[in-house]
Amino acid sequence: MKNVRHTMPVETRLLAIAADELRRHGPRHITVVGIADAAGMTHANVYRYFANKAALVDAVAGQWLRRMEATIADIADSPDPADDKLERLIQAWARIHRDLLKDDRNLFDVYCSATETSRPLIRKHRSRMRVLIDRVLDEGIATAKFDPRDREKAHAFVTDSVYRFINPLTVRLDADVPQDILDQRLATMIRVVLRALANGSV
């Protein structure tokens, strides 16, 4: 049977191989030469698609970030009331971080490193997430679910309030905290956020 990977576009195949190598060996131990060998090509050919190993690893992280953004966008675009959407959005945002930490620690560490150094993929990700949150806030204002005094401050309040659960650096610090305790803490913060947005205290 023909290898399914060879039916993929070259860039997609390289990303799939790199993601697998990253998961098994970590960023320090993968090489462009090794990925090229696994893809059945020369390392020079890999450089046609990615400038260096760092660019390839960041592309793997960026692929994961876009999947997360797609999940959040589905919630933001759903027909539910804005307050329900904001609650589900925050819960999904936190859960996706915890799942990555549990399922692929090496990729999570790449995500942390990119966050610490504010690499371009993180700046783009933050901009896209801001658009999605603002979309829900604006809908809430338009439907009188939210009545903030200042929209900009309301956005900052939302992200600041749940920062512990959506920033990879703080999520990593909480790696040993039981999930049920984190869920309780997040639920409390979401209630505070929704109440503040509804009563105009922010």
Coordinates of N, CA and C in Angstrom, one line a residue:
M1 N 0.9 -1.2 0.0 CA 0.0 0.0 0.0 C 0.9 1.2 0.0
K2 N 0.5 2.2 -0.8 CA 1.3 3.4 -0.9 C 1.3 4.2 0.5
N3 N 2.4 4.7 0.9 CA 2.5 5.5 2.1 C 1.6 6.7 2.0
V4 N 0.7 6.9 3.0 CA -0.2 8.0 2.9 C 0.5 9.3 3.0
R5 N 1.6 9.4 3.7 CA 2.3 10.6 3.9 C 2.8 11.1 2.5
H6 N 3.1 10.2 1.6 CA 3.7 10.7 0.3 C 2.6 11.2 -0.6
T7 N 1.3 11.1 -0.2 CA 0.2 11.8 -0.9 C 0.0 13.2 -0.5
M8 N 0.7 13.6 0.7 CA 0.5 14.9 1.2 C 1.4 15.9 0.4
P9 N 1.0 17.2 0.4 CA 1.9 18.2 -0.1 C 3.2 18.2 0.8
V10 N 4.3 18.5 0.1 CA 5.6 18.4 0.8 C 5.7 19.1 2.1
E11 N 5.2 20.4 2.2 CA 5.3 21.1 3.4 C 4.5 20.5 4.5
T12 N 3.3 20.0 4.2 CA 2.5 19.3 5.1 C 3.1 18.0 5.7
R13 N 3.8 17.3 4.8 CA 4.5 16.1 5.2 C 5.7 16.4 6.1
L14 N 6.4 17.4 5.8 CA 7.5 17.8 6.6 C 7.0 18.2 8.0
L15 N 5.9 18.9 8.1 CA 5.4 19.4 9.4 C 4.9 18.1 10.2
A16 N 4.3 17.2 9.5 CA 3.8 16.0 10.2 C 5.0 15.2 10.8
I17 N 6.1 15.1 10.0 CA 7.3 14.3 10.4 C 7.9 15.1 11.6
A18 N 8.1 16.4 11.4 CA 8.7 17.2 12.5 C 7.9 17.2 13.8
A19 N 6.6 17.2 13.7 CA 5.7 17.1 14.9 C 5.9 15.8 15.6
D20 N 6.0 14.7 14.8 CA 6.2 13.4 15.4 C 7.6 13.3 16.0
E21 N 8.6 13.8 15.4 CA 10.0 13.8 15.9 C 10.1 14.7 17.2
L22 N 9.4 15.8 17.1 CA 9.4 16.7 18.3 C 8.8 16.0 19.5
R23 N 7.7 15.4 19.2 CA 6.9 14.7 20.3 C 7.8 13.6 21.0
R24 N 8.6 12.9 20.2 CA 9.3 11.8 20.7 C 10.7 12.2 21.2
H25 N 11.3 13.2 20.7 CA 12.7 13.5 21.0 C 12.9 14.9 21.6
G26 N 12.0 15.8 21.5 CA 12.2 17.2 21.9 C 13.0 18.0 20.9
P27 N 12.9 19.3 21.1 CA 13.5 20.2 20.1 C 15.0 20.2 20.0
R28 N 15.7 19.9 21.0 CA 17.1 19.8 21.0 C 17.7 18.7 20.2
H29 N 16.9 17.6 20.1 CA 17.4 16.4 19.5 C 16.9 16.1 18.1
I30 N 16.1 16.9 17.6 CA 15.7 16.7 16.2 C 16.6 17.6 15.3
T31 N 16.8 17.1 14.1 CA 17.6 17.8 13.1 C 16.9 17.9 11.8
V32 N 17.3 18.8 11.0 CA 16.8 19.0 9.6 C 17.2 17.8 8.8
V33 N 18.4 17.3 9.0 CA 18.9 16.1 8.3 C 18.0 14.9 8.6
G34 N 17.7 14.7 9.9 CA 16.9 13.6 10.3 C 15.5 13.6 9.7
I35 N 14.9 14.8 9.7 CA 13.6 15.0 9.2 C 13.6 14.8 7.7
A36 N 14.6 15.3 7.0 CA 14.8 15.1 5.6 C 14.9 13.6 5.2
D37 N 15.7 12.9 6.0 CA 15.8 11.4 5.8 C 14.4 10.7 5.9
A38 N 13.7 11.1 7.0 CA 12.4 10.5 7.2 C 11.4 10.8 6.1
A39 N 11.6 12.0 5.4 CA 10.7 12.4 4.3 C 11.2 11.9 3.0
G40 N 12.4 11.2 3.0 CA 13.0 10.7 1.7 C 13.5 11.8 0.8
M41 N 14.1 12.8 1.4 CA 14.6 13.9 0.6 C 15.9 14.4 1.1
T42 N 16.6 15.3 0.4 CA 17.8 15.9 1.0 C 17.5 17.0 1.9
H43 N 18.4 17.3 2.8 CA 18.1 18.4 3.8 C 18.1 19.7 3.0
A44 N 18.8 19.8 1.9 CA 18.7 21.0 1.1 C 17.3 21.3 0.6
N45 N 16.6 20.2 0.3 CA 15.2 20.4 -0.1 C 14.3 20.9 1.0
V46 N 14.6 20.5 2.2 CA 13.8 21.0 3.4 C 14.0 22.5 3.5
Y47 N 15.2 23.0 3.2 CA 15.4 24.4 3.3 C 14.7 25.2 2.3
R48 N 14.1 24.6 1.3 CA 13.3 25.3 0.3 C 12.0 25.7 1.0
Y49 N 11.6 25.0 2.0 CA 10.3 25.3 2.7 C 10.5 26.0 4.0
F50 N 11.6 25.7 4.7 CA 11.8 26.3 6.0 C 13.3 26.7 6.1
A51 N 13.5 28.0 6.6 CA 14.8 28.6 6.6 C 15.8 27.8 7.4
N52 N 15.3 27.2 8.5 CA 16.2 26.5 9.5 C 15.4 25.7 10.4
K53 N 16.0 25.0 11.3 CA 15.3 24.1 12.2 C 14.3 24.9 13.1
A54 N 14.8 26.1 13.6 CA 13.9 26.9 14.4 C 12.6 27.3 13.7
A55 N 12.7 27.6 12.4 CA 11.5 28.0 11.6 C 10.6 26.8 11.5
L56 N 11.2 25.6 11.3 CA 10.4 24.4 11.2 C 9.6 24.1 12.5
V57 N 10.4 24.2 13.6 CA 9.8 23.9 14.9 C 8.7 24.9 15.2
D58 N 8.9 26.2 14.9 CA 7.9 27.2 15.1 C 6.7 26.9 14.2
A59 N 6.9 26.4 13.0 CA 5.8 26.1 12.2 C 4.9 25.0 12.7
V60 N 5.5 24.0 13.4 CA 4.8 23.0 14.1 C 3.9 23.6 15.2
A61 N 4.5 24.5 16.0 CA 3.8 25.1 17.1 C 2.7 26.0 16.5
G62 N 3.0 26.7 15.4 CA 2.0 27.6 14.8 C 0.8 26.8 14.3
Q63 N 1.0 25.6 13.8 CA 0.0 24.7 13.3 C -1.0 24.3 14.5
W64 N -0.4 24.1 15.6 CA -1.2 23.7 16.8 C -2.0 25.0 17.2
L65 N -1.4 26.1 17.2 CA -2.1 27.4 17.6 C -3.3 27.6 16.7
R66 N -3.1 27.4 15.4 CA -4.2 27.6 14.5 C -5.3 26.7 14.7
R67 N -5.0 25.4 15.1 CA -6.1 24.5 15.5 C -6.9 25.0 16.7
M68 N -6.1 25.5 17.7 CA -6.8 26.0 18.9 C -7.7 27.2 18.5
E69 N -7.1 28.1 17.7 CA -7.9 29.3 17.3 C -9.2 28.9 16.5
A70 N -9.1 27.8 15.7 CA -10.3 27.4 15.0 C -11.3 26.9 16.0
T71 N -10.9 26.2 17.0 CA -11.9 25.7 18.1 C -12.5 26.9 18.7
I72 N -11.7 27.9 19.1 CA -12.3 29.1 19.7 C -13.2 29.9 18.8
A73 N -12.8 29.9 17.5 CA -13.6 30.6 16.5 C -15.0 30.0 16.4
D74 N -15.0 28.6 16.4 CA -16.3 27.9 16.3 C -17.2 28.3 17.5
I75 N -16.6 28.5 18.7 CA -17.4 28.9 19.8 C -17.9 30.3 19.7
A76 N -17.0 31.2 19.2 CA -17.3 32.6 19.1 C -18.4 32.8 18.0
D77 N -18.5 31.9 17.0 CA -19.4 32.1 15.9 C -20.7 31.2 16.1
S78 N -20.8 30.6 17.3 CA -22.0 29.8 17.6 C -23.2 30.7 17.8
P79 N -24.4 30.1 17.8 CA -25.6 30.9 18.0 C -26.0 31.1 19.5
D80 N -25.2 30.7 20.4 CA -25.5 30.8 21.8 C -25.4 32.3 22.3
P81 N -26.1 32.6 23.4 CA -25.9 34.0 24.0 C -24.5 34.3 24.3
A82 N -24.1 35.5 24.2 CA -22.7 36.0 24.4 C -22.1 35.5 25.7
D83 N -22.9 35.6 26.8 CA -22.3 35.2 28.1 C -22.0 33.7 28.1
D84 N -22.9 32.9 27.5 CA -22.6 31.4 27.5 C -21.4 31.2 26.6
K85 N -21.3 31.9 25.5 CA -20.2 31.7 24.6 C -18.9 32.1 25.3
L86 N -18.9 33.2 26.0 CA -17.6 33.6 26.7 C -17.2 32.6 27.7
E87 N -18.2 32.0 28.4 CA -17.8 31.0 29.4 C -17.2 29.8 28.7
R88 N -17.9 29.3 27.6 CA -17.4 28.1 26.9 C -16.0 28.4 26.3
L89 N -15.9 29.6 25.8 CA -14.6 30.0 25.1 C -13.4 29.9 26.1
I90 N -13.6 30.5 27.3 CA -12.6 30.5 28.3 C -12.3 29.1 28.8
Q91 N -13.3 28.3 29.0 CA -13.1 26.9 29.4 C -12.4 26.1 28.4
A92 N -12.7 26.3 27.1 CA -12.0 25.6 26.0 C -10.6 26.0 25.9
W93 N -10.3 27.3 26.0 CA -9.0 27.9 26.0 C -8.1 27.3 27.0
A94 N -8.6 27.2 28.2 CA -7.9 26.6 29.3 C -7.7 25.1 29.1
R95 N -8.7 24.4 28.7 CA -8.6 23.0 28.5 C -7.6 22.6 27.5
I96 N -7.6 23.3 26.4 CA -6.6 23.0 25.3 C -5.2 23.2 25.8
H97 N -4.9 24.1 26.6 CA -3.6 24.3 27.2 C -3.2 23.1 28.0
R98 N -4.1 22.7 28.9 CA -3.8 21.6 29.8 C -3.7 20.3 29.0
D99 N -4.5 20.1 28.0 CA -4.4 18.9 27.2 C -3.0 18.8 26.5
L100 N -2.5 19.9 26.0 CA -1.2 19.9 25.3 C -0.1 19.6 26.3
L101 N -0.2 20.2 27.5 CA 0.8 20.0 28.5 C 0.8 18.5 28.9
K102 N -0.3 17.9 28.9 CA -0.4 16.5 29.3 C 0.0 15.5 28.1
D103 N -0.4 15.9 26.9 CA -0.2 15.0 25.8 C 1.1 15.2 25.0
D104 N 1.6 16.4 25.0 CA 2.8 16.6 24.2 C 3.7 17.7 24.9
R105 N 4.4 17.2 25.9 CA 5.1 18.2 26.7 C 6.2 18.9 25.9
N106 N 6.8 18.2 25.0 CA 7.9 18.8 24.2 C 7.3 20.0 23.3
L107 N 6.2 19.8 22.7 CA 5.6 20.9 22.0 C 5.1 22.0 22.9
F108 N 4.6 21.6 24.1 CA 4.2 22.7 25.1 C 5.4 23.5 25.5
D109 N 6.6 22.9 25.6 CA 7.8 23.6 26.0 C 8.2 24.6 24.9
V110 N 8.1 24.2 23.6 CA 8.3 25.0 22.5 C 7.4 26.3 22.5
Y111 N 6.1 26.0 22.8 CA 5.1 27.1 23.0 C 5.5 28.0 24.1
C112 N 6.0 27.5 25.2 CA 6.5 28.3 26.3 C 7.7 29.2 25.9
S113 N 8.6 28.6 25.2 CA 9.8 29.3 24.7 C 9.4 30.4 23.8
A114 N 8.5 30.1 22.9 CA 8.0 31.1 21.9 C 7.3 32.3 22.6
T115 N 6.6 32.0 23.7 CA 5.9 33.0 24.5 C 6.9 33.8 25.2
E116 N 7.9 33.2 25.8 CA 8.9 34.0 26.6 C 9.6 35.0 25.7
T117 N 9.9 34.6 24.5 CA 10.7 35.5 23.6 C 9.8 36.3 22.7
S118 N 8.5 36.1 22.8 CA 7.5 36.9 22.0 C 7.8 36.8 20.5
R119 N 7.9 35.5 20.1 CA 8.2 35.3 18.7 C 7.0 35.7 17.8
P120 N 7.3 35.9 16.5 CA 6.2 36.3 15.6 C 4.9 35.5 15.7
L121 N 5.1 34.1 15.8 CA 3.9 33.3 15.8 C 3.0 33.6 17.0
I122 N 3.7 34.0 18.1 CA 2.9 34.3 19.3 C 2.2 35.6 19.2
R123 N 2.9 36.6 18.6 CA 2.3 37.9 18.4 C 1.0 37.8 17.5
K124 N 1.2 37.0 16.4 CA 0.0 36.8 15.5 C -1.1 36.1 16.2
H125 N -0.7 35.1 17.0 CA -1.7 34.3 17.8 C -2.5 35.2 18.7
R126 N -1.8 36.1 19.4 CA -2.5 37.0 20.4 C -3.4 37.9 19.6
S127 N -3.0 38.4 18.5 CA -3.9 39.3 17.7 C -5.2 38.6 17.3
R128 N -5.0 37.3 16.8 CA -6.2 36.6 16.4 C -7.1 36.3 17.5
M129 N -6.6 35.9 18.7 CA -7.4 35.6 19.9 C -8.1 36.9 20.3
R130 N -7.4 38.0 20.2 CA -8.1 39.3 20.6 C -9.3 39.6 19.8
V131 N -9.2 39.3 18.5 CA -10.3 39.5 17.6 C -11.5 38.7 18.0
L132 N -11.2 37.4 18.4 CA -12.3 36.5 18.7 C -13.0 36.9 20.0
I133 N -12.2 37.3 21.0 CA -12.8 37.7 22.3 C -13.6 39.0 22.1
D134 N -13.0 39.9 21.3 CA -13.7 41.2 21.1 C -15.1 40.9 20.3
R135 N -15.1 39.9 19.5 CA -16.3 39.6 18.8 C -17.4 39.2 19.7
V136 N -17.0 38.4 20.7 CA -18.0 38.0 21.7 C -18.4 39.1 22.6
L137 N -17.5 40.0 23.0 CA -17.8 41.1 23.9 C -18.7 42.1 23.1
D138 N -18.4 42.3 21.9 CA -19.3 43.2 21.1 C -20.7 42.7 20.9
E139 N -20.8 41.4 20.7 CA -22.1 40.8 20.6 C -22.9 40.9 22.0
G140 N -22.1 40.7 23.1 CA -22.7 40.8 24.4 C -23.2 42.2 24.7
I141 N -22.5 43.2 24.2 CA -22.9 44.6 24.4 C -24.1 44.9 23.5
A142 N -24.1 44.4 22.3 CA -25.2 44.7 21.4 C -26.5 44.0 21.9
T143 N -26.4 42.9 22.6 CA -27.6 42.2 23.0 C -27.9 42.5 24.5
A144 N -27.2 43.4 25.1 CA -27.4 43.9 26.5 C -27.0 42.8 27.5
K145 N -26.3 41.8 27.1 CA -25.8 40.8 28.1 C -24.6 41.4 28.9
F146 N -23.9 42.3 28.2 CA -22.7 42.9 28.9 C -23.0 44.4 28.8
D147 N -22.5 45.1 29.9 CA -22.7 46.6 29.9 C -21.4 47.2 30.5
P148 N -20.3 47.0 29.8 CA -19.0 47.5 30.4 C -18.9 49.0 30.3
R149 N -18.2 49.6 31.2 CA -18.0 51.1 31.1 C -17.0 51.4 30.0
D150 N -16.1 50.5 29.8 CA -15.0 50.7 28.8 C -14.7 49.4 28.1
R151 N -14.9 49.4 26.8 CA -14.7 48.1 26.1 C -13.2 47.6 26.2
E152 N -12.3 48.5 26.1 CA -10.9 48.2 26.1 C -10.5 47.6 27.5
K153 N -11.0 48.2 28.5 CA -10.7 47.7 29.9 C -11.4 46.4 30.1
A154 N -12.6 46.3 29.5 CA -13.3 45.0 29.7 C -12.5 43.8 29.1
H155 N -12.0 44.1 27.9 CA -11.2 43.0 27.3 C -10.0 42.7 28.2
A156 N -9.3 43.7 28.7 CA -8.1 43.5 29.6 C -8.5 42.7 30.8
F157 N -9.7 43.1 31.3 CA -10.2 42.4 32.5 C -10.4 40.9 32.3
V158 N -11.0 40.6 31.2 CA -11.3 39.2 30.8 C -10.0 38.4 30.8
T159 N -9.0 38.9 30.0 CA -7.8 38.1 29.9 C -6.9 38.1 31.1
D160 N -6.9 39.3 31.9 CA -6.2 39.3 33.1 C -6.7 38.3 34.2
S161 N -8.1 38.3 34.2 CA -8.7 37.4 35.2 C -8.4 36.0 35.1
V162 N -8.3 35.5 33.8 CA -8.1 34.1 33.6 C -6.6 33.8 33.1
Y163 N -5.7 34.7 33.3 CA -4.4 34.6 32.8 C -3.7 33.3 33.2
R164 N -3.9 33.0 34.5 CA -3.3 31.8 35.0 C -3.6 30.5 34.2
F165 N -4.8 30.5 33.6 CA -5.3 29.3 32.9 C -5.0 29.3 31.4
I166 N -4.6 30.4 30.9 CA -4.4 30.5 29.4 C -3.0 30.9 29.0
N167 N -2.2 31.2 29.9 CA -0.8 31.5 29.5 C 0.0 30.2 29.8
P168 N 0.8 29.8 28.7 CA 1.5 28.5 28.9 C 2.5 28.5 30.0
L169 N 3.1 29.6 30.3 CA 4.1 29.6 31.4 C 3.4 29.4 32.8
T170 N 2.3 30.0 33.0 CA 1.6 29.7 34.3 C 0.9 28.4 34.3
V171 N 0.5 27.9 33.1 CA -0.1 26.6 33.1 C 0.9 25.5 33.4
R172 N 2.1 25.7 32.9 CA 3.2 24.8 33.2 C 3.6 24.8 34.7
L173 N 3.5 26.0 35.3 CA 3.8 26.1 36.8 C 2.7 25.3 37.6
D174 N 1.5 25.2 37.0 CA 0.4 24.5 37.7 C 0.3 23.0 37.3
A175 N 1.4 22.5 36.7 CA 1.3 21.1 36.1 C 0.9 20.1 37.2
D176 N 1.3 20.3 38.4 CA 1.1 19.3 39.4 C -0.2 19.6 40.3
V177 N -0.9 20.6 39.9 CA -2.1 20.9 40.7 C -3.2 20.0 40.1
P178 N -4.0 19.4 41.0 CA -5.1 18.5 40.5 C -6.1 19.2 39.6
Q179 N -6.5 18.6 38.5 CA -7.4 19.2 37.5 C -8.7 19.7 38.2
D180 N -9.3 18.9 39.1 CA -10.5 19.4 39.7 C -10.4 20.7 40.5
I181 N -9.2 20.9 41.1 CA -9.0 22.2 41.8 C -8.8 23.3 40.8
L182 N -8.1 23.1 39.7 CA -8.0 24.1 38.7 C -9.4 24.4 38.1
D183 N -10.2 23.4 37.9 CA -11.5 23.6 37.3 C -12.4 24.5 38.2
Q184 N -12.3 24.2 39.5 CA -13.0 25.0 40.5 C -12.6 26.5 40.5
R185 N -11.3 26.7 40.4 CA -10.7 28.0 40.4 C -11.1 28.8 39.2
L186 N -11.1 28.1 38.0 CA -11.4 28.7 36.8 C -12.9 29.1 36.8
A187 N -13.8 28.2 37.3 CA -15.2 28.4 37.3 C -15.5 29.7 38.2
T188 N -14.8 29.8 39.3 CA -14.9 31.0 40.1 C -14.6 32.3 39.4
M189 N -13.5 32.2 38.6 CA -13.0 33.4 37.9 C -14.0 33.8 36.8
I190 N -14.5 32.7 36.1 CA -15.5 33.0 35.1 C -16.7 33.7 35.6
R191 N -17.2 33.2 36.8 CA -18.4 33.8 37.4 C -18.1 35.3 37.7
V192 N -16.9 35.6 38.2 CA -16.5 37.0 38.5 C -16.5 37.8 37.2
V193 N -15.9 37.3 36.2 CA -15.9 38.0 34.9 C -17.3 38.3 34.3
L194 N -18.1 37.3 34.3 CA -19.5 37.5 33.7 C -20.3 38.5 34.6
R195 N -20.1 38.4 35.9 CA -20.9 39.3 36.7 C -20.4 40.8 36.5
A196 N -19.1 40.9 36.4 CA -18.5 42.3 36.2 C -18.9 42.9 34.9
L197 N -18.9 42.0 33.8 CA -19.3 42.5 32.5 C -20.8 42.9 32.5
A198 N -21.6 42.1 33.2 CA -23.1 42.3 33.2 C -23.5 43.6 34.0
N199 N -22.8 43.8 35.1 CA -23.2 44.9 36.0 C -22.4 46.2 35.7
G200 N -21.5 46.2 34.8 CA -20.9 47.4 34.4 C -19.8 47.9 35.4
S201 N -19.2 47.0 36.1 CA -18.2 47.4 37.1 C -16.8 47.5 36.5
V202 N -16.7 47.2 35.2 CA -15.4 47.3 34.5 C -15.7 48.2 33.2

